[in-house]
Amino acid sequence: MWLVSTSPSIASPLLLGDIALVCVVGVSVVLGFGRSRSGLAVMVPWLACGALGGAGLLSTLRLAPYVLMGMMAFAALTLWRHADGKRPARCRTGSLAAAALVNFLILWPFTLGQYRPVSKASYLSLALRAHTLVADVPVHDVWHVHLPDSTANRTLLDVNEAMESGGAGDVTVGLAGAAAAYQLAALVFGLTREACADTASSMRRRLTDADRARSVGVPGRGGFVYHFEREALLEIQTCTAHAIYVFALEPEPGGYGLYWAVYAKRVSWFTPIYMRLIEPMRRLVVYPSLLQRFERRWRVRWRAEPGAPRT
């Protein structure tokens, strides 16, 4: 059962229940205490707006407009009913932000909270080329998602096909916001300009002829250093960090396990600080959202057609 859906018609009962609850509470309070200047009458509808905002952060882009319209309707109604001075306005703004954060944290364990880092030992025990290729770079963390399937001999090409077959409707608001924030920071501070890329330190220089012959893709295309059937290594060099991502697909009971290992190579004194700064957003929103997309698109593409050949 999907807790955050790609479409409002089959959206999570948990998410829709949360929205319905704050709507009922907000409307009843606004109507019941509309003539009152009490703090309850002013703050509860505003808290309902914040709850809708928190739910919106975990919703998909298809569902988000409905959530945001509910927020704006609550906000307009509350401001119209209780147009007080500047100080109450500041209090309402603060309560909205606090309510959005609390609601996000309450919903997170039931939505994205199932996607969390796993033990590095399980990843390091796999027989992977990456273990020797990047042995001098520490593993930052390892993520894992189970991909249910009864077909033998699946490869990362099947994962790629599943990802390419999906649309943009399963992108969450939080993931889209994080991506937009990074793009803005990259534009302002020049985090991704080509001058920051160090060709001499690229993992591609460590490849052997056997690695290149084994790769099913062209090294360097799309940032991939190599792309074997069940293992791939991607690197991204910026002014803040040299990020290395290893993807490995391993058979496990009931399907396959997709491992995603994150390496962070230091390029300057700012690298550890940068990694700390992005840690909350990376662990709570970005990576869980991406793993959720992996699993959802895999189910849509392959669970519906067991044993279907690659096209």
mmCIF file of N, CA, C and O in Angstrom, residues 1 4 34 73 108 161 209 248 255 300:
data_model
loop_
_atom_site.group_PDB
_atom_site.id
_atom_site.type_symbol
_atom_site.label_atom_id
_atom_site.label_comp_id
_atom_site.label_asym_id
_atom_site.label_seq_id
_atom_site.Cartn_x
_atom_site.Cartn_y
_atom_site.Cartn_z
ATOM 1 N N MET A 1 0.853 -1.198 0.000
ATOM 2 C CA MET A 1 0.000 0.000 0.000
ATOM 3 C C MET A 1 0.879 1.233 0.000
ATOM 4 O O MET A 1 1.750 1.408 0.830
ATOM 5 N N VAL A 4 2.192 7.564 -0.103
ATOM 6 C CA VAL A 4 2.179 8.798 -0.883
ATOM 7 C C VAL A 4 2.039 8.382 -2.326
ATOM 8 O O VAL A 4 2.891 7.711 -2.860
ATOM 9 N N GLY A 34 -16.072 32.228 15.241
ATOM 10 C CA GLY A 34 -15.811 33.317 14.303
ATOM 11 C C GLY A 34 -15.911 34.687 14.927
ATOM 12 O O GLY A 34 -15.226 35.614 14.508
ATOM 13 N N ALA A 73 -6.775 28.794 1.240
ATOM 14 C CA ALA A 73 -8.160 29.064 1.636
ATOM 15 C C ALA A 73 -8.266 29.262 3.142
ATOM 16 O O ALA A 73 -8.928 30.194 3.619
ATOM 17 N N TRP A 108 6.348 11.590 8.570
ATOM 18 C CA TRP A 108 7.548 11.049 7.944
ATOM 19 C C TRP A 108 7.771 9.558 8.222
ATOM 20 O O TRP A 108 8.089 8.803 7.286
ATOM 21 N N GLU A 161 15.432 1.041 -16.988
ATOM 22 C CA GLU A 161 14.218 1.063 -17.794
ATOM 23 C C GLU A 161 13.003 1.438 -16.958
ATOM 24 O O GLU A 161 12.138 2.195 -17.400
ATOM 25 N N ASP A 209 41.633 -1.830 -18.531
ATOM 26 C CA ASP A 209 41.045 -2.214 -19.817
ATOM 27 C C ASP A 209 39.942 -3.246 -19.619
ATOM 28 O O ASP A 209 38.934 -3.244 -20.342
ATOM 29 N N ALA A 248 24.376 -1.215 -6.646
ATOM 30 C CA ALA A 248 24.569 -2.656 -6.805
ATOM 31 C C ALA A 248 23.235 -3.363 -6.660
ATOM 32 O O ALA A 248 22.471 -3.076 -5.726
ATOM 33 N N GLY A 255 12.843 -11.171 -4.496
ATOM 34 C CA GLY A 255 13.191 -10.168 -5.498
ATOM 35 C C GLY A 255 14.658 -9.810 -5.486
ATOM 36 O O GLY A 255 15.538 -10.664 -5.418
ATOM 37 N N VAL A 300 5.608 -0.615 -10.811
ATOM 38 C CA VAL A 300 4.730 -0.281 -11.932
ATOM 39 C C VAL A 300 5.209 -0.955 -13.215
ATOM 40 O O VAL A 300 4.408 -1.492 -13.989
#
